[in-house]
Coordinates of C-alpha atoms and ligand atoms in Angstrom, one line a residue:
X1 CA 11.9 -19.8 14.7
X2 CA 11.5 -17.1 17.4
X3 CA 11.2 -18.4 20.7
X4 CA 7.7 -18.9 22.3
X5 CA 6.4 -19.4 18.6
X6 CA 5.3 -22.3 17.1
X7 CA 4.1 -23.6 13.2
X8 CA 0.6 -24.6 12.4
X9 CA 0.7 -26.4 9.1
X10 CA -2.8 -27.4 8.2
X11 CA -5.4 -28.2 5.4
X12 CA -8.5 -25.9 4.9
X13 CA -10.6 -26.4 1.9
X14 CA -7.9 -28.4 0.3
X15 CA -5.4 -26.4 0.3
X16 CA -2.2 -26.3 2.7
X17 CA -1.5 -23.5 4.8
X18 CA 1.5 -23.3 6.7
X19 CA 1.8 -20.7 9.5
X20 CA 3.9 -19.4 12.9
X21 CA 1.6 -18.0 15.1
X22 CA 1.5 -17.4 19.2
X23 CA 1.0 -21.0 20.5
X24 CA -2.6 -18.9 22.3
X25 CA -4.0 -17.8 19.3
X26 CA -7.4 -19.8 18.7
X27 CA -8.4 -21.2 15.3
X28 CA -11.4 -18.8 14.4
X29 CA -8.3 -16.4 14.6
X30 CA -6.2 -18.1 12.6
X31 CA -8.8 -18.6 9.7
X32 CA -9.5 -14.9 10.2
X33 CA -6.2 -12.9 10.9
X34 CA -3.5 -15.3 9.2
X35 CA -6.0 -17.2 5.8
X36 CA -8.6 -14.0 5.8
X37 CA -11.6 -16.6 5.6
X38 CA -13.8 -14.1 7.5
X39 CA -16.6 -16.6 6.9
X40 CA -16.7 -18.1 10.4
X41 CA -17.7 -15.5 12.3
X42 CA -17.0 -14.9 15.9
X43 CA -19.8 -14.6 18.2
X44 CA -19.4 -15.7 21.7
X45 CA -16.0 -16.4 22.1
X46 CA -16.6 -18.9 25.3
X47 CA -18.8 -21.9 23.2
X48 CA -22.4 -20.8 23.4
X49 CA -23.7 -19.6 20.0
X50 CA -22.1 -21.8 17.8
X51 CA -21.4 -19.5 15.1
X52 CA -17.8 -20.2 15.1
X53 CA -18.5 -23.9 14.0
X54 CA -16.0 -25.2 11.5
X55 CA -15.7 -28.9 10.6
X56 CA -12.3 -30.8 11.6
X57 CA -11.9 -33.5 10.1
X58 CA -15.4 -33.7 9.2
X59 CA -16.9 -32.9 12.9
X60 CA -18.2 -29.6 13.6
X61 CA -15.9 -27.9 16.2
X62 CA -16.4 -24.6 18.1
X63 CA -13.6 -22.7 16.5
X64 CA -13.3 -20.1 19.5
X65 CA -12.7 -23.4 21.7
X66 CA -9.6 -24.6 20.4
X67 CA -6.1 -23.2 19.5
X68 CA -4.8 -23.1 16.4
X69 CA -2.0 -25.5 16.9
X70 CA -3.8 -27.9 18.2
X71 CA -5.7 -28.3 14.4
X72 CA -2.2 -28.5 13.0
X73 CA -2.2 -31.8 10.7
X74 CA -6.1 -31.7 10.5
X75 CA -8.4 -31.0 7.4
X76 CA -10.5 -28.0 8.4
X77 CA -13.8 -26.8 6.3
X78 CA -14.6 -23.4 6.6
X79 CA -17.7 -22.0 4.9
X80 CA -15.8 -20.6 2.0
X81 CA -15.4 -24.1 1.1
X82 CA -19.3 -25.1 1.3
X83 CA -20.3 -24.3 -2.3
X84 CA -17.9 -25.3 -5.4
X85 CA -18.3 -22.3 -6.7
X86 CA -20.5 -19.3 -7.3
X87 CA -22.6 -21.0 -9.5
X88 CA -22.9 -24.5 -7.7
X89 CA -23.9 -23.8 -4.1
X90 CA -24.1 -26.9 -1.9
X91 CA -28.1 -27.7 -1.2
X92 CA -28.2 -26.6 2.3
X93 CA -27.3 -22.9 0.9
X94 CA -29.5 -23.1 -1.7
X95 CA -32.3 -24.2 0.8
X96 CA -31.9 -21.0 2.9
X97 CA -32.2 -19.2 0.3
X98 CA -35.1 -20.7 -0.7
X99 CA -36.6 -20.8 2.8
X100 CA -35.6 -17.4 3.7
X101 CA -33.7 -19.6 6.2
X102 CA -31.7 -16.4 7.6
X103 CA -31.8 -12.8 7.9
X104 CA -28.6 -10.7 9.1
X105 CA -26.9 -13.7 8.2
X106 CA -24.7 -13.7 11.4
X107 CA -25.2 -17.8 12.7
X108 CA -25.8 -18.8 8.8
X109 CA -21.9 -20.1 8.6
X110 CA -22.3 -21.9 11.1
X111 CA -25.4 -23.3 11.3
X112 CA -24.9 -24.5 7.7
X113 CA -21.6 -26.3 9.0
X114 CA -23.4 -27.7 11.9
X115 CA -26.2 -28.8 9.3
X116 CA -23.4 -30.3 7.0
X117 CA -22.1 -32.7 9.4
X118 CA -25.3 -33.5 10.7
X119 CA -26.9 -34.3 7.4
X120 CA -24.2 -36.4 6.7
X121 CA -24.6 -38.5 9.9
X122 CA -28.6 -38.6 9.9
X123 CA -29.7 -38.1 5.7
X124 CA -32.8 -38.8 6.6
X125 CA -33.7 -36.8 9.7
X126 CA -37.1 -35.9 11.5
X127 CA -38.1 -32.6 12.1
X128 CA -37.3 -33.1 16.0
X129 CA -33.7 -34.4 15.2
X130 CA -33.4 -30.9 13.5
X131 CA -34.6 -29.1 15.8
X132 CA -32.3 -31.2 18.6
X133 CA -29.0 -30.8 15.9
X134 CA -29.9 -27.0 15.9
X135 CA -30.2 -26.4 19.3
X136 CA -26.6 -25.7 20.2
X137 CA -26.5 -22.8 17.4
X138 CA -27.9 -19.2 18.4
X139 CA -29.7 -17.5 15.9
X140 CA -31.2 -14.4 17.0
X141 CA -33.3 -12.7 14.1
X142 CA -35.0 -16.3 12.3
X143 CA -37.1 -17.6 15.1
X144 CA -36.1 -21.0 14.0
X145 CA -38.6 -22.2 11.7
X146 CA -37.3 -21.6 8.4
X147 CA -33.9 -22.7 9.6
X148 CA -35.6 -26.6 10.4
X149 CA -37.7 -26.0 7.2
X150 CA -34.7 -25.2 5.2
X151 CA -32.3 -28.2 6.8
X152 CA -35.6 -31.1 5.5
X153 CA -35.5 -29.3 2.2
X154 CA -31.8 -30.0 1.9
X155 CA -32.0 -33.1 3.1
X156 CA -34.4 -34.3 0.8
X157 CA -33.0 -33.0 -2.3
X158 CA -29.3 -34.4 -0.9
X159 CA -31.2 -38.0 -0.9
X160 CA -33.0 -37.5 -4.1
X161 CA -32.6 -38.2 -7.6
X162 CA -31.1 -35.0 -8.9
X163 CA -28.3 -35.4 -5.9
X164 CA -24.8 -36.0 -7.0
X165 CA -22.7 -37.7 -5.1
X166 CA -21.1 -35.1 -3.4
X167 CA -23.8 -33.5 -2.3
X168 CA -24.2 -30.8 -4.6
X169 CA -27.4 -30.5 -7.3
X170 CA -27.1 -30.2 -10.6
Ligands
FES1 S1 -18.0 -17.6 19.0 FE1 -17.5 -19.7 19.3 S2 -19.3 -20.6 20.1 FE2 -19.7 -18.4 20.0
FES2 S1 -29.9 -14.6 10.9 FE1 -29.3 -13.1 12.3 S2 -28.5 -14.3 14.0 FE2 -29.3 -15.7 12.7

């Protein structure tokens, strides 16, 4: 290996990636520049807007906040990895859609990451705990509302009858 380098051997989506990358590079870089999942976008860079947020190990992480080597061994999710496929998005993307939940679509990665984790820690949430979950995510075009209305729609079709049990609607 050349010297000062190092190997970042990780899962994302379920599949292994293994890497040698500058021990600095951060892990929204990584997923960008080394996979290409351009899905987490890169906002900030210093931890405000959240719309870096990727899930590690299941907890939503600011992606611009931690180097790539340090998620080496850890399952990542990226948004790429949110709907099964084209024709089976996951209910909180389907809810935005519905709720015209987004506009440029700049924060939507990662508020919907954000919303994933939080979801599946509170099923059953109150419009405040949405509102509280959301409030470490920047979204400059929505105004907010149809983001919280869209995260209660999703949450109640998650916890109802035509639910699966990963999540996903028929
Ligand atoms: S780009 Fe990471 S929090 Fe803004
Ligand atoms: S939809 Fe544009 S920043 Fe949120």
């Amino acid at each position: 290996m050349i010297e000062g380098l190092c190997t970042v051997a990780l899962n994302v989506n379920s599949t292994e990636y293994t890497r040698v990358v500058e021990p600095r590079m951060l892990l929204c870089d990584f997923l960008r520049h080394e996979l290409g999942l351009t899905g987490t976008h890169v906002g900030c860079e210093h931890g405000v807007c959240g719309a870096c947020t990727v899930l590690v190990d299941g907890l939503p992480v600011r992606s611009c906040l931690m180097f790539a080597p340090q998620a080496s061994g850890h399952a990542i999710e990226t948004i790429e990895g949110l709907a099964r496929d084209a024709a089976c998005w996951h209910p909180l993307q389907e809810a935005f859609r519905q709720a015209h939940a987004l506009q440029c679509g700049f924060c939507t990665p990662g508020i919907l990451m954000t919303m994933k984790a939080f979801l599946e820690s509170n099923p059953a949430p109150t419009e405040h705990q949405i509102r509280e979950a959301l409030s470490g995510t920047l979204c400059r075009c929505t105004g907010y509302q149809h983001i919280v209305d869209a995260v209660a729609i999703a949450a109640r079709r998650m916890a109802g009858p035509e639910a699966k049990a990963d999540g996903s609607e028929r």
